[in-house]
mmCIF file of C-alpha atoms in Angstrom:
data_model
loop_
_atom_site.group_PDB
_atom_site.id
_atom_site.type_symbol
_atom_site.label_atom_id
_atom_site.label_comp_id
_atom_site.label_asym_id
_atom_site.label_seq_id
_atom_site.Cartn_x
_atom_site.Cartn_y
_atom_site.Cartn_z
ATOM 1 C CA UNK A 1 -6.484 -15.906 14.099
ATOM 2 C CA UNK A 2 -2.823 -16.066 12.546
ATOM 3 C CA UNK A 3 -0.756 -13.361 13.928
ATOM 4 C CA UNK A 4 2.755 -14.599 13.089
ATOM 5 C CA UNK A 5 4.091 -13.762 9.718
ATOM 6 C CA UNK A 6 6.056 -16.917 9.193
ATOM 7 C CA UNK A 7 2.746 -18.988 9.872
ATOM 8 C CA UNK A 8 0.770 -16.681 7.877
ATOM 9 C CA UNK A 9 3.107 -17.210 4.820
ATOM 10 C CA UNK A 10 3.236 -21.028 5.436
ATOM 11 C CA UNK A 11 -0.650 -21.420 5.866
ATOM 12 C CA UNK A 12 -1.153 -19.337 2.548
ATOM 13 C CA UNK A 13 1.396 -21.541 0.649
ATOM 14 C CA UNK A 14 -0.294 -24.603 2.127
ATOM 15 C CA UNK A 15 -3.636 -23.449 0.886
ATOM 16 C CA UNK A 16 -2.418 -22.504 -2.644
ATOM 17 C CA UNK A 17 -0.849 -25.903 -3.030
ATOM 18 C CA UNK A 18 -4.062 -27.588 -2.069
ATOM 19 C CA UNK A 19 -6.009 -25.741 -4.803
ATOM 20 C CA UNK A 20 -3.156 -26.707 -7.239
ATOM 21 C CA UNK A 21 -3.290 -30.390 -6.405
ATOM 22 C CA UNK A 22 -7.249 -30.550 -6.594
ATOM 23 C CA UNK A 23 -7.103 -28.638 -9.905
ATOM 24 C CA UNK A 24 -4.673 -31.177 -11.306
ATOM 25 C CA UNK A 25 -6.344 -34.198 -9.835
ATOM 26 C CA UNK A 26 -10.050 -33.391 -10.551
ATOM 27 C CA UNK A 27 -9.936 -30.924 -13.373
ATOM 28 C CA UNK A 28 -13.226 -31.267 -15.506
ATOM 29 C CA UNK A 29 -15.626 -28.461 -16.566
ATOM 30 C CA UNK A 30 -15.576 -26.775 -13.126
ATOM 31 C CA UNK A 31 -11.975 -25.959 -13.259
ATOM 32 C CA UNK A 32 -12.419 -25.082 -16.857
ATOM 33 C CA UNK A 33 -14.780 -22.163 -15.976
ATOM 34 C CA UNK A 34 -13.509 -21.452 -12.291
ATOM 35 C CA UNK A 35 -9.609 -21.593 -12.624
ATOM 36 C CA UNK A 36 -7.546 -22.410 -9.560
ATOM 37 C CA UNK A 37 -6.371 -18.954 -9.467
ATOM 38 C CA UNK A 38 -10.008 -17.619 -8.910
ATOM 39 C CA UNK A 39 -10.404 -20.195 -6.155
ATOM 40 C CA UNK A 40 -7.226 -19.150 -4.495
ATOM 41 C CA UNK A 41 -8.295 -15.492 -4.596
ATOM 42 C CA UNK A 42 -11.923 -16.218 -3.224
ATOM 43 C CA UNK A 43 -10.616 -18.523 -0.477
ATOM 44 C CA UNK A 44 -7.802 -16.175 0.641
ATOM 45 C CA UNK A 45 -10.210 -13.124 0.554
ATOM 46 C CA UNK A 46 -12.724 -14.937 2.630
ATOM 47 C CA UNK A 47 -10.136 -16.096 5.135
ATOM 48 C CA UNK A 48 -9.216 -12.515 5.689
ATOM 49 C CA UNK A 49 -12.966 -11.488 5.751
ATOM 50 C CA UNK A 50 -13.586 -14.028 8.673
ATOM 51 C CA UNK A 51 -10.545 -13.145 10.625
ATOM 52 C CA UNK A 52 -8.223 -16.018 9.805
ATOM 53 C CA UNK A 53 -5.545 -13.562 9.090
ATOM 54 C CA UNK A 54 -4.778 -10.647 11.483
ATOM 55 C CA UNK A 55 -3.292 -7.306 10.689
ATOM 56 C CA UNK A 56 -0.535 -7.716 13.112
ATOM 57 C CA UNK A 57 2.892 -6.054 12.430
ATOM 58 C CA UNK A 58 4.409 -9.483 11.661
ATOM 59 C CA UNK A 59 1.767 -10.388 9.206
ATOM 60 C CA UNK A 60 2.016 -7.250 7.333
ATOM 61 C CA UNK A 61 5.921 -7.271 7.424
ATOM 62 C CA UNK A 62 5.897 -10.864 5.919
ATOM 63 C CA UNK A 63 3.172 -9.887 3.317
ATOM 64 C CA UNK A 64 4.999 -6.859 1.990
ATOM 65 C CA UNK A 65 8.386 -8.824 2.043
ATOM 66 C CA UNK A 66 7.361 -11.896 0.321
ATOM 67 C CA UNK A 67 5.071 -10.069 -2.278
ATOM 68 C CA UNK A 68 7.761 -7.371 -2.936
ATOM 69 C CA UNK A 69 10.380 -10.264 -3.433
ATOM 70 C CA UNK A 70 8.268 -12.740 -5.463
ATOM 71 C CA UNK A 71 6.528 -10.194 -7.918
ATOM 72 C CA UNK A 72 9.537 -9.099 -9.888
ATOM 73 C CA UNK A 73 11.245 -12.379 -9.622
ATOM 74 C CA UNK A 74 8.040 -13.961 -11.119
ATOM 75 C CA UNK A 75 7.741 -11.348 -13.985
ATOM 76 C CA UNK A 76 11.288 -11.848 -14.742
ATOM 77 C CA UNK A 77 10.961 -15.648 -15.207
ATOM 78 C CA UNK A 78 7.831 -15.240 -17.167
ATOM 79 C CA UNK A 79 9.626 -12.999 -19.618
ATOM 80 C CA UNK A 80 12.409 -15.382 -20.542
ATOM 81 C CA UNK A 81 10.428 -16.641 -23.393
ATOM 82 C CA UNK A 82 9.353 -13.117 -24.615
ATOM 83 C CA UNK A 83 9.966 -11.840 -28.176
ATOM 84 C CA UNK A 84 9.595 -8.109 -27.890
ATOM 85 C CA UNK A 85 9.481 -7.954 -31.676
ATOM 86 C CA UNK A 86 6.180 -9.559 -31.713
ATOM 87 C CA UNK A 87 4.880 -7.445 -28.853
ATOM 88 C CA UNK A 88 5.666 -4.282 -30.625
ATOM 89 C CA UNK A 89 3.478 -5.310 -33.587
ATOM 90 C CA UNK A 90 0.662 -5.308 -31.057
ATOM 91 C CA UNK A 91 1.304 -1.722 -30.285
ATOM 92 C CA UNK A 92 -1.288 0.389 -31.980
ATOM 93 C CA UNK A 93 -4.218 -1.619 -31.057
ATOM 94 C CA UNK A 94 -3.466 -2.119 -27.544
ATOM 95 C CA UNK A 95 -2.549 1.636 -27.210
ATOM 96 C CA UNK A 96 -6.036 2.637 -28.602
ATOM 97 C CA UNK A 97 -7.815 0.151 -26.327
ATOM 98 C CA UNK A 98 -6.009 1.438 -23.306
ATOM 99 C CA UNK A 99 -7.178 5.046 -23.778
ATOM 100 C CA UNK A 100 -10.654 3.762 -24.590
ATOM 101 C CA UNK A 101 -10.674 1.952 -21.211
ATOM 102 C CA UNK A 102 -9.350 4.929 -19.511
ATOM 103 C CA UNK A 103 -12.202 7.231 -20.933
ATOM 104 C CA UNK A 104 -14.786 4.728 -20.214
ATOM 105 C CA UNK A 105 -13.761 4.573 -16.523
ATOM 106 C CA UNK A 106 -14.111 8.336 -16.544
ATOM 107 C CA UNK A 107 -17.418 8.059 -18.416
ATOM 108 C CA UNK A 108 -18.514 5.446 -15.601
ATOM 109 C CA UNK A 109 -17.444 7.926 -12.742
ATOM 110 C CA UNK A 110 -19.551 10.767 -14.797
ATOM 111 C CA UNK A 111 -22.659 8.627 -15.261
ATOM 112 C CA UNK A 112 -22.843 7.134 -11.801
ATOM 113 C CA UNK A 113 -22.172 10.653 -10.148
ATOM 114 C CA UNK A 114 -25.079 12.173 -12.052
ATOM 115 C CA UNK A 115 -27.286 9.211 -11.226
ATOM 116 C CA UNK A 116 -26.441 8.841 -7.510
ATOM 117 C CA UNK A 117 -25.573 12.533 -6.622
ATOM 118 C CA UNK A 118 -28.503 12.940 -4.304
ATOM 119 C CA UNK A 119 -27.278 10.098 -2.040
ATOM 120 C CA UNK A 120 -23.687 11.508 -1.583
ATOM 121 C CA UNK A 121 -22.211 13.503 1.089
ATOM 122 C CA UNK A 122 -20.885 17.084 0.300
ATOM 123 C CA UNK A 123 -17.596 16.722 -1.474
ATOM 124 C CA UNK A 124 -17.948 13.400 -2.895
ATOM 125 C CA UNK A 125 -16.970 14.685 -6.456
ATOM 126 C CA UNK A 126 -13.438 15.294 -5.094
ATOM 127 C CA UNK A 127 -13.113 11.809 -3.745
ATOM 128 C CA UNK A 128 -14.295 10.373 -6.917
ATOM 129 C CA UNK A 129 -11.868 12.354 -8.781
ATOM 130 C CA UNK A 130 -9.083 11.005 -6.678
ATOM 131 C CA UNK A 131 -10.395 7.536 -7.077
ATOM 132 C CA UNK A 132 -10.617 8.006 -10.782
ATOM 133 C CA UNK A 133 -6.821 8.867 -10.794
ATOM 134 C CA UNK A 134 -6.127 5.544 -8.998
ATOM 135 C CA UNK A 135 -8.324 3.688 -11.324
ATOM 136 C CA UNK A 136 -6.718 5.165 -14.559
ATOM 137 C CA UNK A 137 -3.158 4.896 -13.086
ATOM 138 C CA UNK A 138 -2.804 3.485 -9.581
ATOM 139 C CA UNK A 139 -2.870 4.475 -5.743
ATOM 140 C CA UNK A 140 0.097 7.118 -6.121
ATOM 141 C CA UNK A 141 -1.908 9.363 -8.220
ATOM 142 C CA UNK A 142 -4.905 8.941 -6.041
ATOM 143 C CA UNK A 143 -2.840 10.444 -3.291
ATOM 144 C CA UNK A 144 -1.728 13.291 -5.515
ATOM 145 C CA UNK A 145 -5.285 14.170 -6.451
ATOM 146 C CA UNK A 146 -6.251 13.951 -2.567
ATOM 147 C CA UNK A 147 -3.702 16.602 -1.943
ATOM 148 C CA UNK A 148 -4.583 18.811 -5.037
ATOM 149 C CA UNK A 149 -8.330 18.841 -4.280
ATOM 150 C CA UNK A 150 -8.039 18.712 -0.527
ATOM 151 C CA UNK A 151 -10.458 15.788 -0.218
ATOM 152 C CA UNK A 152 -12.132 15.597 3.245
ATOM 153 C CA UNK A 153 -10.596 12.699 5.143
ATOM 154 C CA UNK A 154 -13.978 11.050 5.986
ATOM 155 C CA UNK A 155 -15.062 11.212 2.181
ATOM 156 C CA UNK A 156 -11.597 10.089 1.078
ATOM 157 C CA UNK A 157 -12.042 7.030 3.384
ATOM 158 C CA UNK A 158 -15.071 6.084 1.340
ATOM 159 C CA UNK A 159 -12.695 6.162 -1.693
ATOM 160 C CA UNK A 160 -10.230 3.927 -0.158
ATOM 161 C CA UNK A 161 -12.899 1.387 0.621
ATOM 162 C CA UNK A 162 -14.092 1.399 -2.923
ATOM 163 C CA UNK A 163 -10.621 1.194 -4.193
ATOM 164 C CA UNK A 164 -10.145 -2.089 -1.970
ATOM 165 C CA UNK A 165 -13.363 -3.881 -2.407
ATOM 166 C CA UNK A 166 -14.583 -3.048 -5.831
ATOM 167 C CA UNK A 167 -11.004 -3.222 -7.226
ATOM 168 C CA UNK A 168 -10.810 -6.632 -5.703
ATOM 169 C CA UNK A 169 -13.914 -8.162 -7.150
ATOM 170 C CA UNK A 170 -13.049 -6.633 -10.524
ATOM 171 C CA UNK A 171 -9.720 -8.346 -10.566
ATOM 172 C CA UNK A 172 -11.315 -11.630 -9.609
ATOM 173 C CA UNK A 173 -13.915 -11.276 -12.383
ATOM 174 C CA UNK A 174 -11.383 -10.637 -14.958
ATOM 175 C CA UNK A 175 -9.308 -13.835 -13.915
ATOM 176 C CA UNK A 176 -12.630 -15.800 -14.072
ATOM 177 C CA UNK A 177 -13.312 -14.515 -17.709
ATOM 178 C CA UNK A 178 -9.928 -15.797 -19.054
ATOM 179 C CA UNK A 179 -11.209 -19.483 -19.778
ATOM 180 C CA UNK A 180 -14.144 -17.736 -21.740
ATOM 181 C CA UNK A 181 -11.760 -15.847 -24.084
ATOM 182 C CA UNK A 182 -12.545 -18.202 -27.029
ATOM 183 C CA UNK A 183 -16.335 -17.883 -26.861
ATOM 184 C CA UNK A 184 -16.029 -14.022 -26.293
ATOM 185 C CA UNK A 185 -13.714 -13.780 -29.311
ATOM 186 C CA UNK A 186 -16.056 -15.791 -31.404
ATOM 187 C CA UNK A 187 -19.008 -13.318 -30.339
ATOM 188 C CA UNK A 188 -16.930 -10.242 -31.303
ATOM 189 C CA UNK A 189 -15.469 -11.848 -34.438
ATOM 190 C CA UNK A 190 -12.135 -10.869 -33.312
ATOM 191 C CA UNK A 191 -9.195 -11.563 -35.445
ATOM 192 C CA UNK A 192 -6.986 -13.603 -32.953
ATOM 193 C CA UNK A 193 -4.716 -15.150 -35.523
ATOM 194 C CA UNK A 194 -1.462 -13.338 -34.536
ATOM 195 C CA UNK A 195 -1.855 -14.050 -30.742
ATOM 196 C CA UNK A 196 -2.777 -17.581 -31.485
ATOM 197 C CA UNK A 197 0.467 -18.042 -33.624
ATOM 198 C CA UNK A 198 2.507 -16.414 -30.787
ATOM 199 C CA UNK A 199 0.972 -19.193 -28.533
ATOM 200 C CA UNK A 200 1.568 -21.978 -30.773
ATOM 201 C CA UNK A 201 5.233 -20.744 -31.206
ATOM 202 C CA UNK A 202 5.364 -20.424 -27.423
ATOM 203 C CA UNK A 203 4.139 -23.985 -26.944
ATOM 204 C CA UNK A 204 6.419 -25.550 -29.609
ATOM 205 C CA UNK A 205 9.377 -23.815 -28.036
ATOM 206 C CA UNK A 206 8.624 -25.322 -24.563
ATOM 207 C CA UNK A 207 8.059 -28.830 -26.351
ATOM 208 C CA UNK A 208 11.452 -28.438 -28.020
ATOM 209 C CA UNK A 209 13.248 -27.834 -24.475
ATOM 210 C CA UNK A 210 14.973 -30.487 -22.820
ATOM 211 C CA UNK A 211 13.847 -32.135 -19.668
ATOM 212 C CA UNK A 212 14.672 -30.133 -16.454
ATOM 213 C CA UNK A 213 15.606 -31.331 -13.047
ATOM 214 C CA UNK A 214 16.951 -30.050 -9.691
ATOM 215 C CA UNK A 215 19.717 -28.047 -11.250
ATOM 216 C CA UNK A 216 17.488 -25.941 -13.571
ATOM 217 C CA UNK A 217 15.017 -25.539 -10.792
ATOM 218 C CA UNK A 218 17.380 -24.317 -8.137
ATOM 219 C CA UNK A 219 19.248 -22.248 -10.856
ATOM 220 C CA UNK A 220 16.107 -20.500 -11.876
ATOM 221 C CA UNK A 221 14.969 -19.889 -8.183
ATOM 222 C CA UNK A 222 18.311 -18.388 -7.318
ATOM 223 C CA UNK A 223 18.468 -16.246 -10.557
ATOM 224 C CA UNK A 224 14.960 -15.053 -9.883
ATOM 225 C CA UNK A 225 15.373 -13.972 -6.272
ATOM 226 C CA UNK A 226 18.699 -12.381 -6.836
ATOM 227 C CA UNK A 227 17.522 -10.233 -9.884
ATOM 228 C CA UNK A 228 14.340 -9.303 -7.811
ATOM 229 C CA UNK A 229 16.437 -8.129 -4.677
ATOM 230 C CA UNK A 230 18.892 -6.394 -6.699
ATOM 231 C CA UNK A 231 16.320 -4.710 -8.756
ATOM 232 C CA UNK A 232 14.568 -3.645 -5.587
ATOM 233 C CA UNK A 233 17.663 -2.263 -4.106
ATOM 234 C CA UNK A 234 18.525 -0.209 -7.281
ATOM 235 C CA UNK A 235 14.868 0.989 -7.659
ATOM 236 C CA UNK A 236 14.929 2.471 -4.198
ATOM 237 C CA UNK A 237 17.933 4.529 -4.992
ATOM 238 C CA UNK A 238 16.600 5.861 -8.343
ATOM 239 C CA UNK A 239 14.784 9.225 -8.352
ATOM 240 C CA UNK A 240 10.944 9.682 -8.029
ATOM 241 C CA UNK A 241 9.636 11.067 -10.967
ATOM 242 C CA UNK A 242 6.270 12.860 -10.324
ATOM 243 C CA UNK A 243 3.367 10.693 -9.038
ATOM 244 C CA UNK A 244 4.005 7.857 -11.453
ATOM 245 C CA UNK A 245 7.493 6.541 -11.303
ATOM 246 C CA UNK A 246 8.618 5.525 -7.861
ATOM 247 C CA UNK A 247 10.732 2.679 -6.376
ATOM 248 C CA UNK A 248 8.241 -0.078 -7.156
ATOM 249 C CA UNK A 249 7.995 1.168 -10.849
ATOM 250 C CA UNK A 250 11.783 1.135 -11.155
ATOM 251 C CA UNK A 251 11.957 -2.147 -9.643
ATOM 252 C CA UNK A 252 9.354 -3.722 -11.984
ATOM 253 C CA UNK A 253 11.001 -2.088 -15.004
ATOM 254 C CA UNK A 254 14.523 -3.349 -14.144
ATOM 255 C CA UNK A 255 13.511 -6.922 -13.399
ATOM 256 C CA UNK A 256 11.410 -6.909 -16.652
ATOM 257 C CA UNK A 257 14.379 -5.481 -18.669
ATOM 258 C CA UNK A 258 16.777 -8.328 -17.257
ATOM 259 C CA UNK A 259 14.200 -10.875 -18.284
ATOM 260 C CA UNK A 260 13.816 -9.667 -21.702
ATOM 261 C CA UNK A 261 17.678 -9.450 -22.273
ATOM 262 C CA UNK A 262 18.147 -12.927 -20.859
ATOM 263 C CA UNK A 263 15.537 -14.171 -23.326
ATOM 264 C CA UNK A 264 17.506 -13.622 -26.312
ATOM 265 C CA UNK A 265 20.537 -15.784 -24.637
ATOM 266 C CA UNK A 266 21.020 -19.484 -23.913
ATOM 267 C CA UNK A 267 19.147 -18.877 -20.584
ATOM 268 C CA UNK A 268 15.890 -18.468 -22.263
ATOM 269 C CA UNK A 269 16.085 -21.717 -23.953
ATOM 270 C CA UNK A 270 16.505 -23.718 -20.608
ATOM 271 C CA UNK A 271 13.497 -25.488 -19.409
ATOM 272 C CA UNK A 272 11.918 -25.066 -15.972
ATOM 273 C CA UNK A 273 11.256 -21.310 -15.895
ATOM 274 C CA UNK A 274 7.739 -21.477 -16.436
ATOM 275 C CA UNK A 275 7.125 -24.076 -13.591
ATOM 276 C CA UNK A 276 9.047 -21.932 -10.993
ATOM 277 C CA UNK A 277 7.002 -18.611 -12.227
ATOM 278 C CA UNK A 278 3.755 -20.461 -12.009
ATOM 279 C CA UNK A 279 4.552 -21.445 -8.295
ATOM 280 C CA UNK A 280 5.276 -17.762 -7.657
ATOM 281 C CA UNK A 281 2.092 -16.506 -9.569
ATOM 282 C CA UNK A 282 -0.142 -18.701 -7.299
ATOM 283 C CA UNK A 283 1.801 -17.427 -4.132
ATOM 284 C CA UNK A 284 1.303 -13.786 -5.300
ATOM 285 C CA UNK A 285 -2.271 -14.203 -6.062
ATOM 286 C CA UNK A 286 -2.867 -15.618 -2.484
ATOM 287 C CA UNK A 287 -0.995 -12.774 -1.121
ATOM 288 C CA UNK A 288 -3.002 -10.042 -2.816
ATOM 289 C CA UNK A 289 -6.284 -11.770 -1.973
ATOM 290 C CA UNK A 290 -5.219 -11.971 1.593
ATOM 291 C CA UNK A 291 -5.817 -8.248 1.861
ATOM 292 C CA UNK A 292 -9.169 -8.075 0.118
ATOM 293 C CA UNK A 293 -11.522 -7.862 3.129
ATOM 294 C CA UNK A 294 -15.078 -8.360 1.849
ATOM 295 C CA UNK A 295 -16.700 -7.450 5.150
ATOM 296 C CA UNK A 296 -16.348 -3.814 3.971
ATOM 297 C CA UNK A 297 -18.894 -4.674 1.483
ATOM 298 C CA UNK A 298 -21.346 -3.542 4.221
ATOM 299 C CA UNK A 299 -19.625 -0.222 5.067
ATOM 300 C CA UNK A 300 -20.820 2.895 3.137
ATOM 301 C CA UNK A 301 -23.139 0.816 0.926
ATOM 302 C CA UNK A 302 -23.911 3.787 -1.396
ATOM 303 C CA UNK A 303 -20.352 4.113 -2.269
ATOM 304 C CA UNK A 304 -19.798 0.337 -2.743
ATOM 305 C CA UNK A 305 -22.900 0.168 -4.940
ATOM 306 C CA UNK A 306 -21.425 3.314 -6.678
ATOM 307 C CA UNK A 307 -18.156 1.274 -7.382
ATOM 308 C CA UNK A 308 -19.981 -1.449 -9.024
ATOM 309 C CA UNK A 309 -21.956 1.045 -11.130
ATOM 310 C CA UNK A 310 -18.779 2.652 -12.298
ATOM 311 C CA UNK A 311 -17.359 -0.801 -13.244
ATOM 312 C CA UNK A 312 -20.523 -1.886 -14.666
ATOM 313 C CA UNK A 313 -20.558 1.264 -17.028
ATOM 314 C CA UNK A 314 -16.826 0.652 -17.865
ATOM 315 C CA UNK A 315 -17.394 -2.760 -18.765
ATOM 316 C CA UNK A 316 -20.457 -2.089 -20.817
ATOM 317 C CA UNK A 317 -18.766 0.435 -22.966
ATOM 318 C CA UNK A 318 -15.756 -1.908 -23.340
ATOM 319 C CA UNK A 319 -17.990 -4.760 -24.750
ATOM 320 C CA UNK A 320 -19.716 -2.283 -26.992
ATOM 321 C CA UNK A 321 -16.377 -1.301 -28.452
ATOM 322 C CA UNK A 322 -15.137 -4.730 -28.559
ATOM 323 C CA UNK A 323 -18.252 -5.633 -30.521
ATOM 324 C CA UNK A 324 -18.029 -2.796 -32.896
ATOM 325 C CA UNK A 325 -14.254 -2.920 -33.540
ATOM 326 C CA UNK A 326 -13.928 -6.725 -33.246
ATOM 327 C CA UNK A 327 -11.526 -6.723 -30.128
ATOM 328 C CA UNK A 328 -10.454 -9.768 -28.297
ATOM 329 C CA UNK A 329 -10.910 -10.447 -24.689
ATOM 330 C CA UNK A 330 -7.080 -10.293 -23.866
ATOM 331 C CA UNK A 331 -6.856 -6.713 -25.410
ATOM 332 C CA UNK A 332 -9.770 -5.626 -23.590
ATOM 333 C CA UNK A 333 -8.957 -7.142 -20.067
ATOM 334 C CA UNK A 334 -5.530 -6.184 -19.957
ATOM 335 C CA UNK A 335 -6.360 -2.663 -21.131
ATOM 336 C CA UNK A 336 -8.901 -2.379 -18.230
ATOM 337 C CA UNK A 337 -6.567 -3.807 -15.461
ATOM 338 C CA UNK A 338 -3.682 -1.709 -16.634
ATOM 339 C CA UNK A 339 -6.038 1.255 -15.709
ATOM 340 C CA UNK A 340 -7.636 0.064 -12.548
ATOM 341 C CA UNK A 341 -4.851 -2.416 -11.315
ATOM 342 C CA UNK A 342 -1.599 -1.103 -12.529
ATOM 343 C CA UNK A 343 1.799 -2.732 -12.543
ATOM 344 C CA UNK A 344 0.892 -5.213 -9.778
ATOM 345 C CA UNK A 345 -1.911 -6.920 -11.423
ATOM 346 C CA UNK A 346 -2.049 -6.215 -15.102
ATOM 347 C CA UNK A 347 1.012 -8.278 -16.103
ATOM 348 C CA UNK A 348 -0.377 -11.285 -14.047
ATOM 349 C CA UNK A 349 -3.625 -11.071 -15.991
ATOM 350 C CA UNK A 350 -1.639 -10.983 -19.236
ATOM 351 C CA UNK A 351 0.367 -13.864 -18.138
ATOM 352 C CA UNK A 352 -2.900 -15.730 -17.340
ATOM 353 C CA UNK A 353 -3.712 -15.434 -21.264
ATOM 354 C CA UNK A 354 -0.078 -16.217 -22.412
ATOM 355 C CA UNK A 355 3.113 -15.341 -20.649
ATOM 356 C CA UNK A 356 4.836 -14.084 -23.790
ATOM 357 C CA UNK A 357 2.305 -11.180 -23.545
ATOM 358 C CA UNK A 358 3.399 -10.083 -20.205
ATOM 359 C CA UNK A 359 5.165 -7.063 -21.507
ATOM 360 C CA UNK A 360 1.945 -5.724 -22.858
ATOM 361 C CA UNK A 361 0.726 -5.603 -19.329
ATOM 362 C CA UNK A 362 3.832 -3.853 -18.061
ATOM 363 C CA UNK A 363 4.013 -1.336 -20.814
ATOM 364 C CA UNK A 364 0.278 -0.319 -20.557
ATOM 365 C CA UNK A 365 0.318 -0.339 -16.565
ATOM 366 C CA UNK A 366 3.403 2.179 -16.715
ATOM 367 C CA UNK A 367 1.546 4.185 -19.198
ATOM 368 C CA UNK A 368 -1.446 4.519 -17.014
ATOM 369 C CA UNK A 369 0.678 5.357 -14.062
ATOM 370 C CA UNK A 370 2.102 8.237 -16.010
ATOM 371 C CA UNK A 371 -1.307 9.613 -16.920
ATOM 372 C CA UNK A 372 -3.349 8.907 -14.016
ATOM 373 C CA UNK A 373 -3.066 12.228 -12.441
ATOM 374 C CA UNK A 374 -4.137 13.931 -15.558
ATOM 375 C CA UNK A 375 -7.209 11.508 -15.863
ATOM 376 C CA UNK A 376 -8.224 12.488 -12.330
ATOM 377 C CA UNK A 377 -7.735 16.169 -13.108
ATOM 378 C CA UNK A 378 -10.097 15.622 -16.184
ATOM 379 C CA UNK A 379 -12.801 13.698 -13.962
ATOM 380 C CA UNK A 380 -12.710 16.438 -11.400
ATOM 381 C CA UNK A 381 -13.313 19.226 -14.035
ATOM 382 C CA UNK A 382 -16.130 17.125 -15.262
ATOM 383 C CA UNK A 383 -17.730 16.207 -12.132
ATOM 384 C CA UNK A 384 -17.300 19.764 -10.442
ATOM 385 C CA UNK A 385 -19.675 21.061 -13.200
ATOM 386 C CA UNK A 386 -22.669 19.092 -11.844
#
């Protein structure tokens, strides 16, 4: 068991590097349908499940420090090629899909609660309401609902398990779907011409860039880390606005803003940022997965099953809407994870499709964090009537 924080980070880095090397050397159909990111997630989660990583203070400190430093740095680098004028043109469709995802989650909670009510402990509707606030806006909203509804601690613990286990598997599932976007979009008859055009322009821009070397790599690494550290310090000093906007939210907003500003300068035309950001992406995914303990699947099985039912109803509703309104997989996936995952994972999923679309994930996740508490209250009103 690894109990030292430095060894934890080094071991995880070695594992992610191994997956990256194998993916590049082998390739083929397997990695086409099971991307390296998914393998990193599964592998790190299994290592946590089987006790390779401990919950020692050293490991937890290293986890929070490295993740807190790399996430804003990664987002800033990924945004260096982003043209916000194009992102704004995606606004109405993404906004409507976001709300569709939110209400489908509330519908999933309602259907599941009605079907499984006889198996739950008393007060479960309160825990589900708190969890729905998290799955439509982030953990901060969940804590707020816990206080508002006075959720019993033992029942709240079940909700926390669902928030960890079911959420982790849903994130992994959405990343697995990314390579299947083309087939999904053909099935829904989605018009992806604009996203395809943006992708082509991005690739053309990358091709037009000069070769990069040591100076460019160390320059981007230094820039990303100093922006991340500065954004974190400033974010910690800015006011907390309700349940939604806290230090982490401010940090992401500041780092993203810096990336968008630099994107219109000469910095955005220098090669090398994509390679550094991809390294950070793999490490961040590994860190997130290292805290997904699958052994909890066997705890409170009724609640874990309920979590999968909620996500099934949510996914089914979203697929039906995609078919009816001819929506693409990117729009559906990011709208879903902006609700369920928040600022820590929605931008990463957006970047897995195309890094020029990362701002969509950020903006939608921030919107979810602002509205999550109200969605949770709406869920509590619905569930309390049964």
